Amino acid sequence: MIITIDGPAGTGKSSIARLLAENIGYTFFDTGAMYRAVTYVLLDRKIPFTDKGQIEELLAYFDFRIETSAGEYHYYVDNKDVSHPIRSPLITKHVSEVAALAVVREKMVILQRRFAENGHSVFEGRDLGTVVFPNAELKVYLTASAEIRGERRFRELLFKRPSEAENLTKEQVTQDILRRDLQDSTRSESPLKIADDAKVIDTSFMTIEEVIGAILAFGIRPHAAS
Ligand code: DC
């Protein structure tokens, strides 16, 4: 069974998808991490986002791997752990631009579908229910007010990257989220939108546990039952 969880930044997608997957014995995939990893490699190798040929070449051998250790997810590109750098403000600033490139999306969709062959999975991102898995058994779309999403992201930054967060304000983080929302939802390739058959949950005033409870109530086949 495939469960897709789409929605804009700060709706709680990653935390909710990860905990839900753990609860029901499914594999969890954060597809945003893949777009972040591509952005990281392009910047690291100084490949311009406009150089389709070089990007194609890079993606032909794109070696992306996810590992879990002690309950933490680690993302590897060419055997290098990029889990921390892909969350930097620099990557966050450029990732929407990279995620809008057709050549990048085509390759990511192939990899995501390949990952799904492993069995029961929860995939979270922007286009999982609309493009990657249009036949997913359960599609969820999470939403929340921009103010609350900005506040959540700001607190997360303060906690996880205090030295970078001290140069930022909550308002700047909110503005950055709104800029990415606009870029992600107006691009021509697989824009962020609600699938016709998705269940929409506004997480603004809900705890993570409440959202997971609401998703479980839609009916999910536990892994052991398959
Ligand atoms: O969820 P996130 O903030 O880590 O996602 C990073 C960016 O990647 C986000 O700006 C949109 C893009 N993205 C996408 O276009 N499609 C996906 N399936 C997942 C993420």
Coordinates of N, CA and C and ligand atoms in Angstrom, one line a residue:
M1 N 0.8 -1.2 0.0 CA 0.0 0.0 0.0 C 0.9 1.3 0.0
I2 N 0.5 2.2 -0.8 CA 1.2 3.5 -0.9 C 0.4 4.6 -0.3
I3 N 0.9 5.3 0.7 CA 0.2 6.5 1.2 C 1.0 7.7 0.8
T4 N 0.4 8.7 0.3 CA 1.1 9.9 -0.1 C 0.6 11.1 0.8
I5 N 1.6 11.9 1.2 CA 1.3 13.1 2.0 C 1.9 14.3 1.4
D6 N 1.1 15.1 0.8 CA 1.6 16.3 0.1 C 1.2 17.6 0.9
G7 N 1.8 18.7 0.5 CA 1.4 19.9 1.1 C 2.6 20.9 1.1
P8 N 2.4 22.2 1.5 CA 3.5 23.1 1.5 C 4.4 23.0 2.7
A9 N 5.5 23.7 2.8 CA 6.4 23.7 3.9 C 5.8 24.1 5.2
G10 N 6.1 23.4 6.3 CA 5.7 23.9 7.6 C 4.3 23.3 8.1
T11 N 3.8 22.4 7.3 CA 2.5 21.8 7.6 C 2.7 20.6 8.6
G12 N 3.9 20.2 8.8 CA 4.2 19.1 9.6 C 4.4 17.8 8.8
K13 N 4.4 17.9 7.5 CA 4.5 16.7 6.6 C 5.5 15.7 7.1
S14 N 6.8 16.1 7.2 CA 7.9 15.2 7.5 C 7.7 14.5 8.8
S15 N 7.4 15.2 9.9 CA 7.3 14.6 11.2 C 6.1 13.6 11.2
I16 N 5.0 14.1 10.6 CA 3.8 13.2 10.6 C 4.0 12.0 9.7
A17 N 4.6 12.1 8.5 CA 4.8 11.0 7.7 C 5.7 10.0 8.3
R18 N 6.8 10.5 9.0 CA 7.8 9.6 9.6 C 7.2 8.8 10.7
L19 N 6.4 9.5 11.6 CA 5.8 8.8 12.8 C 4.7 7.9 12.3
L20 N 4.0 8.3 11.3 CA 2.9 7.4 10.8 C 3.5 6.1 10.3
A21 N 4.6 6.3 9.5 CA 5.2 5.1 8.9 C 5.8 4.2 10.0
E22 N 6.4 4.8 11.0 CA 6.9 4.0 12.1 C 5.8 3.2 12.8
N23 N 4.6 3.9 13.0 CA 3.5 3.3 13.7 C 2.9 2.1 13.0
I24 N 2.9 2.2 11.7 CA 2.2 1.1 10.9 C 3.2 0.2 10.2
G25 N 4.5 0.3 10.5 CA 5.5 -0.6 9.9 C 5.8 -0.4 8.4
Y26 N 5.5 0.9 7.9 CA 5.8 1.2 6.5 C 7.2 1.9 6.4
T27 N 7.7 1.9 5.2 CA 8.9 2.7 4.9 C 8.5 4.2 4.7
F28 N 9.4 5.1 5.1 CA 9.1 6.5 5.0 C 10.1 7.1 4.0
F29 N 9.5 7.9 3.1 CA 10.4 8.6 2.1 C 10.1 10.1 2.1
D30 N 11.1 10.9 2.4 CA 11.0 12.3 2.3 C 11.6 12.7 0.9
T31 N 10.7 13.0 0.0 CA 11.1 13.3 -1.4 C 11.8 14.7 -1.5
G32 N 11.4 15.6 -0.6 CA 12.1 16.9 -0.6 C 13.6 16.7 -0.4
A33 N 14.0 15.7 0.4 CA 15.4 15.5 0.6 C 16.1 15.2 -0.7
M34 N 15.4 14.5 -1.6 CA 16.0 14.2 -2.9 C 16.3 15.5 -3.7
Y35 N 15.3 16.4 -3.7 CA 15.5 17.6 -4.5 C 16.5 18.5 -3.8
R36 N 16.6 18.4 -2.5 CA 17.6 19.1 -1.7 C 19.0 18.6 -2.1
A37 N 19.1 17.2 -2.2 CA 20.4 16.6 -2.4 C 20.9 17.0 -3.8
V38 N 20.0 17.0 -4.8 CA 20.4 17.5 -6.2 C 20.9 18.9 -6.1
T39 N 20.2 19.8 -5.4 CA 20.6 21.2 -5.3 C 21.9 21.3 -4.7
Y40 N 22.2 20.5 -3.6 CA 23.5 20.5 -2.9 C 24.6 20.1 -3.9
V41 N 24.4 19.1 -4.7 CA 25.4 18.6 -5.6 C 25.7 19.7 -6.7
L42 N 24.6 20.2 -7.2 CA 24.8 21.3 -8.3 C 25.6 22.4 -7.8
L43 N 25.2 22.9 -6.6 CA 26.0 24.0 -6.0 C 27.4 23.6 -5.7
D44 N 27.6 22.5 -5.1 CA 28.9 22.0 -4.8 C 29.8 21.9 -6.0
R45 N 29.3 21.4 -7.1 CA 30.1 21.2 -8.3 C 30.0 22.5 -9.3
K46 N 29.3 23.5 -8.7 CA 29.2 24.8 -9.5 C 28.6 24.6 -10.9
I47 N 27.6 23.7 -11.0 CA 26.9 23.5 -12.2 C 25.8 24.4 -12.3
P48 N 25.7 25.3 -13.3 CA 24.6 26.3 -13.4 C 23.3 25.6 -13.6
F49 N 22.2 26.1 -12.9 CA 20.9 25.5 -13.0 C 20.4 25.5 -14.5
T50 N 21.0 26.3 -15.3 CA 20.5 26.4 -16.7 C 21.3 25.4 -17.6
D51 N 22.3 24.7 -17.1 CA 23.1 23.8 -18.0 C 22.4 22.4 -18.0
K52 N 21.4 22.3 -18.9 CA 20.7 21.0 -18.9 C 21.6 19.8 -19.2
G53 N 22.6 20.0 -20.1 CA 23.5 18.9 -20.5 C 24.2 18.4 -19.3
Q54 N 24.8 19.3 -18.5 CA 25.6 18.8 -17.3 C 24.7 18.2 -16.3
I55 N 23.5 18.8 -16.1 CA 22.6 18.3 -15.1 C 22.2 16.8 -15.5
E56 N 21.9 16.7 -16.8 CA 21.5 15.3 -17.3 C 22.6 14.3 -17.0
E57 N 23.8 14.7 -17.2 CA 25.0 13.9 -17.0 C 25.1 13.5 -15.6
L58 N 25.0 14.5 -14.7 CA 25.1 14.3 -13.3 C 24.0 13.3 -12.8
L59 N 22.8 13.5 -13.3 CA 21.6 12.7 -12.9 C 21.7 11.2 -13.4
A60 N 22.4 11.1 -14.5 CA 22.6 9.7 -15.0 C 23.3 8.8 -14.0
Y61 N 24.1 9.4 -13.2 CA 24.9 8.6 -12.2 C 24.5 9.0 -10.8
F62 N 23.4 9.6 -10.6 CA 23.0 10.1 -9.3 C 22.8 9.0 -8.3
D63 N 23.7 8.9 -7.4 CA 23.6 7.8 -6.4 C 23.1 8.2 -5.1
F64 N 21.8 8.2 -4.9 CA 21.1 8.7 -3.7 C 20.6 7.5 -2.9
R65 N 20.9 7.5 -1.6 CA 20.6 6.4 -0.7 C 20.1 6.9 0.6
I66 N 19.1 6.2 1.2 CA 18.6 6.6 2.5 C 18.9 5.5 3.5
E67 N 19.4 5.8 4.7 CA 19.7 4.8 5.7 C 19.1 5.3 7.0
T68 N 18.7 4.4 7.8 CA 18.3 4.8 9.2 C 19.3 4.2 10.2
S69 N 19.6 5.1 11.2 CA 20.4 4.6 12.3 C 20.0 5.3 13.5
A70 N 19.7 4.5 14.6 CA 19.2 5.0 15.9 C 18.0 5.9 15.7
G71 N 17.1 5.5 14.8 CA 15.8 6.2 14.6 C 16.0 7.5 13.7
E72 N 17.2 7.8 13.3 CA 17.5 9.0 12.5 C 17.6 8.6 11.0
Y73 N 17.1 9.4 10.2 CA 17.2 9.2 8.7 C 18.5 9.9 8.2
H74 N 19.3 9.1 7.4 CA 20.5 9.8 6.9 C 20.4 9.6 5.3
Y75 N 20.8 10.7 4.7 CA 20.7 10.8 3.2 C 22.1 10.9 2.6
Y76 N 22.4 10.0 1.7 CA 23.7 9.9 1.1 C 23.7 10.1 -0.4
V77 N 24.7 10.9 -0.8 CA 24.9 11.1 -2.3 C 26.3 10.6 -2.5
D78 N 26.5 9.7 -3.4 CA 27.9 9.1 -3.6 C 28.6 8.7 -2.3
N79 N 27.8 8.1 -1.5 CA 28.3 7.6 -0.2 C 28.7 8.7 0.8
K80 N 28.4 10.0 0.5 CA 28.7 11.1 1.5 C 27.4 11.4 2.2
D81 N 27.4 11.5 3.5 CA 26.2 11.8 4.3 C 25.9 13.3 4.2
V82 N 24.8 13.7 3.5 CA 24.5 15.1 3.2 C 23.3 15.5 4.0
S83 N 22.9 14.7 5.0 CA 21.7 15.0 5.8 C 21.7 16.4 6.4
H84 N 22.8 16.8 7.0 CA 22.9 18.2 7.6 C 22.9 19.3 6.5
P85 N 23.9 19.2 5.6 CA 24.0 20.4 4.7 C 22.8 20.6 3.8
I86 N 22.0 19.5 3.5 CA 20.8 19.8 2.6 C 19.7 20.6 3.3
R87 N 19.8 20.8 4.6 CA 18.8 21.6 5.3 C 19.3 23.0 5.6
S88 N 20.5 23.4 5.0 CA 21.0 24.7 5.2 C 20.1 25.8 4.5
P89 N 20.2 27.0 5.1 CA 19.4 28.1 4.4 C 19.8 28.3 3.0
L90 N 21.0 28.0 2.6 CA 21.5 28.2 1.2 C 20.7 27.2 0.3
I91 N 20.7 26.0 0.7 CA 20.0 25.0 -0.1 C 18.5 25.3 -0.1
T92 N 17.9 25.7 1.1 CA 16.5 26.0 1.1 C 16.2 27.2 0.2
K93 N 17.1 28.1 0.0 CA 16.9 29.3 -0.9 C 16.8 28.8 -2.3
H94 N 17.6 27.8 -2.7 CA 17.7 27.5 -4.2 C 16.9 26.3 -4.6
V95 N 16.4 25.5 -3.6 CA 15.8 24.2 -4.0 C 14.6 24.3 -4.9
S96 N 13.8 25.3 -4.7 CA 12.6 25.4 -5.5 C 12.9 25.6 -7.0
E97 N 14.0 26.3 -7.2 CA 14.5 26.6 -8.6 C 14.9 25.3 -9.2
V98 N 15.6 24.4 -8.5 CA 16.0 23.2 -9.0 C 14.8 22.2 -9.2
A99 N 13.9 22.2 -8.2 CA 12.8 21.3 -8.3 C 11.8 21.7 -9.4
A100 N 12.0 22.9 -10.0 CA 11.1 23.3 -11.1 C 11.7 22.8 -12.5
L101 N 12.9 22.2 -12.5 CA 13.5 21.7 -13.7 C 12.9 20.4 -14.1
A102 N 12.4 20.3 -15.4 CA 11.8 19.1 -15.9 C 12.8 17.9 -15.8
V103 N 14.0 18.2 -16.2 CA 15.1 17.1 -16.3 C 15.3 16.5 -14.9
V104 N 15.2 17.3 -13.8 CA 15.4 16.9 -12.5 C 14.2 16.1 -12.0
R105 N 13.0 16.6 -12.3 CA 11.8 15.9 -11.8 C 11.6 14.6 -12.5
E106 N 11.9 14.5 -13.8 CA 11.8 13.2 -14.5 C 12.6 12.1 -13.8
K107 N 13.8 12.5 -13.4 CA 14.7 11.5 -12.8 C 14.2 11.1 -11.4
M108 N 13.8 12.2 -10.6 CA 13.3 11.9 -9.3 C 12.1 11.0 -9.2
V109 N 11.2 11.2 -10.2 CA 10.0 10.4 -10.3 C 10.4 8.9 -10.5
I110 N 11.3 8.7 -11.4 CA 11.8 7.3 -11.7 C 12.3 6.7 -10.4
L111 N 13.2 7.4 -9.7 CA 13.8 6.9 -8.5 C 12.7 6.6 -7.4
Q112 N 11.7 7.6 -7.3 CA 10.7 7.4 -6.2 C 9.8 6.2 -6.5
R113 N 9.5 6.0 -7.8 CA 8.7 4.8 -8.2 C 9.5 3.5 -7.9
R114 N 10.8 3.6 -8.1 CA 11.7 2.4 -7.9 C 11.7 2.1 -6.4
F115 N 11.8 3.2 -5.6 CA 11.8 3.0 -4.1 C 10.5 2.3 -3.7
A116 N 9.4 2.6 -4.3 CA 8.1 2.1 -3.9 C 8.0 0.6 -4.2
E117 N 8.8 0.1 -5.0 CA 8.8 -1.4 -5.3 C 9.2 -2.2 -4.1
N118 N 9.8 -1.5 -3.1 CA 10.2 -2.2 -1.9 C 9.0 -2.6 -1.0
G119 N 7.8 -2.1 -1.3 CA 6.6 -2.5 -0.5 C 5.8 -1.4 0.1
H120 N 5.3 -1.5 1.3 CA 4.4 -0.5 1.9 C 5.2 0.7 2.3
S121 N 4.7 1.9 1.7 CA 5.5 3.1 2.0 C 4.6 4.3 2.2
V122 N 5.2 5.2 3.0 CA 4.6 6.6 3.1 C 5.5 7.5 2.4
F123 N 5.1 8.2 1.4 CA 5.9 9.2 0.6 C 5.4 10.6 0.9
E124 N 6.3 11.5 1.3 CA 5.8 12.9 1.5 C 6.5 13.8 0.6
G125 N 5.8 14.8 0.1 CA 6.4 15.8 -0.8 C 5.4 16.8 -1.3
R126 N 5.4 17.0 -2.6 CA 4.5 18.0 -3.2 C 3.6 17.4 -4.3
D127 N 4.1 16.4 -5.0 CA 3.4 15.9 -6.2 C 3.2 14.4 -6.1
L128 N 3.3 13.8 -4.9 CA 3.2 12.4 -4.8 C 1.8 11.8 -5.2
G129 N 0.8 12.5 -4.7 CA -0.6 12.0 -5.0 C -1.0 12.4 -6.4
T130 N -0.5 13.5 -7.0 CA -1.0 14.0 -8.3 C -0.2 13.4 -9.4
V131 N 1.1 13.2 -9.3 CA 2.0 12.8 -10.4 C 2.7 11.5 -10.2
V132 N 3.3 11.4 -9.1 CA 4.2 10.2 -8.9 C 3.4 8.9 -8.7
F133 N 2.4 9.0 -7.8 CA 1.5 7.8 -7.5 C 0.1 8.2 -7.6
P134 N -0.4 8.4 -8.9 CA -1.8 8.8 -9.0 C -2.8 7.7 -8.6
N135 N -2.3 6.5 -8.4 CA -3.2 5.4 -8.0 C -3.0 5.0 -6.5
A136 N -2.3 5.9 -5.8 CA -2.0 5.6 -4.3 C -3.3 5.3 -3.6
E137 N -3.3 4.3 -2.7 CA -4.5 3.9 -2.0 C -5.0 5.0 -1.1
L138 N -4.1 5.8 -0.5 CA -4.6 6.8 0.4 C -3.7 8.1 0.1
K139 N -4.4 9.2 -0.2 CA -3.7 10.4 -0.4 C -4.1 11.5 0.6
V140 N -3.2 12.1 1.2 CA -3.5 13.1 2.2 C -2.8 14.4 1.8
Y141 N -3.5 15.5 2.0 CA -2.9 16.8 1.7 C -3.0 17.7 3.0
L142 N -1.9 18.1 3.4 CA -1.8 18.9 4.7 C -1.7 20.3 4.4
T143 N -2.4 21.1 5.2 CA -2.3 22.6 5.0 C -2.3 23.2 6.4
A144 N -1.9 24.5 6.5 CA -1.9 25.3 7.7 C -1.7 26.7 7.3
S145 N -2.1 27.6 8.2 CA -1.9 29.1 7.9 C -0.4 29.4 7.7
A146 N -0.2 30.4 6.9 CA 1.2 30.8 6.6 C 1.9 31.2 7.9
E147 N 1.2 31.9 8.8 CA 1.8 32.4 10.0 C 2.2 31.3 10.9
I148 N 1.4 30.3 11.0 CA 1.7 29.1 11.9 C 2.9 28.3 11.2
R149 N 2.9 28.2 9.9 CA 3.9 27.4 9.3 C 5.3 28.1 9.5
G150 N 5.2 29.5 9.4 CA 6.5 30.3 9.6 C 7.0 30.1 11.0
E151 N 6.1 30.2 11.9 CA 6.4 30.0 13.4 C 7.1 28.7 13.6
R152 N 6.5 27.6 13.0 CA 7.0 26.2 13.2 C 8.4 26.1 12.7
R153 N 8.6 26.6 11.4 CA 9.9 26.5 10.8 C 10.9 27.3 11.5
F154 N 10.5 28.5 12.1 CA 11.5 29.4 12.8 C 11.9 28.6 14.1
R155 N 11.0 28.1 14.8 CA 11.3 27.3 16.0 C 12.2 26.1 15.7
E156 N 11.9 25.5 14.6 CA 12.7 24.3 14.2 C 14.2 24.7 13.9
L157 N 14.3 25.9 13.2 CA 15.6 26.4 12.9 C 16.4 26.8 14.2
L158 N 15.7 27.4 15.1 CA 16.3 27.9 16.4 C 16.9 26.6 17.1
F159 N 16.1 25.6 17.1 CA 16.5 24.3 17.8 C 17.6 23.6 17.1
K160 N 17.4 23.4 15.7 CA 18.4 22.6 15.0 C 19.6 23.3 14.5
R161 N 19.5 24.6 14.1 CA 20.6 25.4 13.5 C 20.7 26.7 14.2
P162 N 20.9 26.8 15.5 CA 20.9 28.0 16.3 C 21.8 29.1 15.7
S163 N 23.0 28.8 15.2 CA 23.9 29.8 14.8 C 23.3 30.5 13.5
E164 N 22.6 29.7 12.6 CA 22.1 30.3 11.4 C 20.8 31.1 11.7
A165 N 20.0 30.5 12.7 CA 18.7 31.2 13.0 C 18.9 32.5 13.7
E166 N 20.0 32.7 14.3 CA 20.1 34.0 15.1 C 20.2 35.2 14.2
N167 N 20.5 35.0 12.9 CA 20.5 36.1 11.9 C 19.1 36.3 11.2
L168 N 18.2 35.5 11.6 CA 16.9 35.5 10.9 C 15.7 35.9 11.9
T169 N 14.7 36.4 11.3 CA 13.5 36.7 12.2 C 12.4 35.7 11.7
K170 N 11.3 35.6 12.6 CA 10.2 34.8 12.2 C 9.5 35.3 10.9
E171 N 9.5 36.6 10.8 CA 8.9 37.2 9.6 C 9.6 36.8 8.3
Q172 N 11.0 36.8 8.4 CA 11.8 36.5 7.2 C 11.6 35.0 6.9
V173 N 11.5 34.1 7.9 CA 11.3 32.7 7.6 C 9.9 32.5 6.9
T174 N 8.9 33.3 7.4 CA 7.5 33.2 6.9 C 7.5 33.6 5.4
Q175 N 8.2 34.8 5.2 CA 8.3 35.3 3.8 C 9.0 34.3 2.9
D176 N 10.0 33.6 3.4 CA 10.7 32.6 2.6 C 9.8 31.4 2.2
I177 N 9.0 31.0 3.2 CA 8.0 29.9 3.0 C 7.0 30.4 1.9
L178 N 6.5 31.6 2.0 CA 5.5 32.1 1.0 C 6.1 32.2 -0.4
R179 N 7.4 32.6 -0.4 CA 8.1 32.6 -1.7 C 8.2 31.2 -2.4
R180 N 8.6 30.2 -1.5 CA 8.7 28.9 -2.0 C 7.3 28.3 -2.4
D181 N 6.3 28.6 -1.6 CA 4.9 28.2 -1.9 C 4.5 28.6 -3.3
L182 N 4.8 29.9 -3.6 CA 4.4 30.5 -4.9 C 5.2 29.8 -6.0
Q183 N 6.5 29.7 -5.8 CA 7.3 29.0 -6.8 C 6.9 27.6 -7.1
D184 N 6.6 26.8 -6.0 CA 6.2 25.4 -6.1 C 4.8 25.2 -6.7
S185 N 3.9 26.2 -6.4 CA 2.6 26.0 -6.9 C 2.3 26.6 -8.3
T186 N 3.2 27.4 -8.8 CA 3.0 28.1 -10.1 C 3.9 27.5 -11.2
R187 N 4.8 26.6 -10.8 CA 5.7 26.1 -11.9 C 4.9 25.2 -12.9
S188 N 5.5 25.1 -14.1 CA 4.7 24.3 -15.1 C 4.8 22.8 -14.8
E189 N 6.0 22.4 -14.3 CA 6.2 21.0 -14.1 C 5.7 20.5 -12.7
S190 N 4.7 19.7 -12.7 CA 4.1 19.1 -11.5 C 4.0 20.1 -10.3
P191 N 3.2 21.1 -10.5 CA 3.0 22.1 -9.5 C 2.4 21.5 -8.2
L192 N 2.6 22.1 -7.1 CA 2.0 21.7 -5.8 C 0.5 22.0 -5.9
K193 N -0.3 21.0 -5.9 CA -1.8 21.2 -5.9 C -2.5 20.0 -5.2
I194 N -3.7 20.2 -4.8 CA -4.4 19.1 -4.1 C -5.0 18.1 -5.1
A195 N -4.6 16.8 -4.9 CA -5.2 15.8 -5.8 C -6.7 15.7 -5.6
D196 N -7.5 15.4 -6.7 CA -8.9 15.4 -6.6 C -9.4 14.5 -5.5
D197 N -8.7 13.4 -5.3 CA -9.2 12.4 -4.4 C -8.4 12.4 -3.0
A198 N -7.7 13.5 -2.8 CA -7.0 13.6 -1.5 C -7.8 14.0 -0.3
K199 N -7.5 13.5 0.9 CA -8.2 14.0 2.1 C -7.4 15.2 2.6
V200 N -8.1 16.3 2.8 CA -7.4 17.5 3.2 C -7.5 17.7 4.7
I201 N -6.3 17.9 5.4 CA -6.3 18.2 6.8 C -5.6 19.5 7.1
D202 N -6.3 20.4 7.8 CA -5.7 21.7 8.2 C -5.0 21.4 9.6
T203 N -3.7 21.4 9.6 CA -3.0 21.1 10.8 C -2.7 22.3 11.8
S204 N -3.3 23.5 11.4 CA -2.9 24.7 12.1 C -3.1 24.5 13.7
F205 N -4.2 23.9 14.1 CA -4.4 23.8 15.5 C -4.5 22.4 16.0
M206 N -3.7 21.5 15.3 CA -3.7 20.1 15.7 C -2.2 19.7 16.1
T207 N -2.2 18.8 17.1 CA -0.8 18.2 17.4 C -0.5 17.1 16.3
I208 N 0.8 16.7 16.3 CA 1.2 15.7 15.4 C 0.4 14.4 15.6
E209 N 0.2 14.1 16.9 CA -0.6 12.9 17.3 C -2.0 12.9 16.8
E210 N -2.6 14.1 16.9 CA -4.0 14.3 16.4 C -4.1 14.1 14.9
V211 N -3.1 14.6 14.2 CA -3.1 14.5 12.7 C -2.9 13.0 12.3
I212 N -2.0 12.3 13.0 CA -1.8 10.9 12.7 C -3.1 10.1 13.0
G213 N -3.7 10.4 14.1 CA -5.0 9.8 14.5 C -6.0 10.0 13.3
A214 N -6.1 11.2 12.8 CA -7.0 11.5 11.7 C -6.7 10.7 10.5
I215 N -5.4 10.5 10.2 CA -5.0 9.8 9.0 C -5.4 8.3 9.2
L216 N -5.1 7.8 10.4 CA -5.4 6.4 10.7 C -6.8 6.1 10.5
A217 N -7.7 7.1 10.9 CA -9.1 6.9 10.8 C -9.6 6.8 9.4
F218 N -8.8 7.2 8.4 CA -9.2 7.0 7.0 C -9.2 5.5 6.6
G219 N -8.4 4.7 7.4 CA -8.4 3.3 7.1 C -7.1 2.9 6.4
I220 N -6.2 2.2 7.1 CA -4.9 1.8 6.5 C -4.7 0.4 6.8
R221 N -4.2 -0.3 5.7 CA -3.9 -1.7 5.9 C -2.5 -1.9 6.6
P222 N -2.5 -2.5 7.8 CA -1.2 -2.6 8.5 C -0.3 -3.5 7.8
H223 N 1.0 -3.3 7.9 CA 2.0 -4.1 7.1 C 1.8 -5.6 7.4
A224 N 1.6 -5.9 8.6 CA 1.6 -7.4 9.0 C 0.5 -8.1 8.3
A225 N -0.6 -7.4 7.9 CA -1.8 -8.0 7.4 C -1.7 -8.3 5.9
S226 N -0.6 -7.8 5.3 CA -0.5 -8.0 3.8 C 0.0 -9.4 3.4
Ligands
DC1 O1 9.7 19.5 1.8 P1 11.0 20.3 1.6 O2 11.0 21.7 2.1 O3 12.2 19.6 2.1 O4 11.1 20.4 0.0 C1 12.2 21.1 -0.6 C2 11.7 21.6 -2.0 O5 11.6 20.5 -2.9 C3 10.4 22.3 -2.0 O6 10.6 23.7 -2.1 C4 9.6 21.8 -3.1 C5 10.5 20.7 -3.7 N1 9.7 19.4 -3.8 C6 9.1 19.2 -4.9 O7 9.0 20.0 -5.8 N2 8.4 18.0 -5.1 C7 8.5 17.1 -4.1 N3 7.9 15.9 -4.3 C8 9.1 17.3 -2.9 C9 9.8 18.6 -2.7

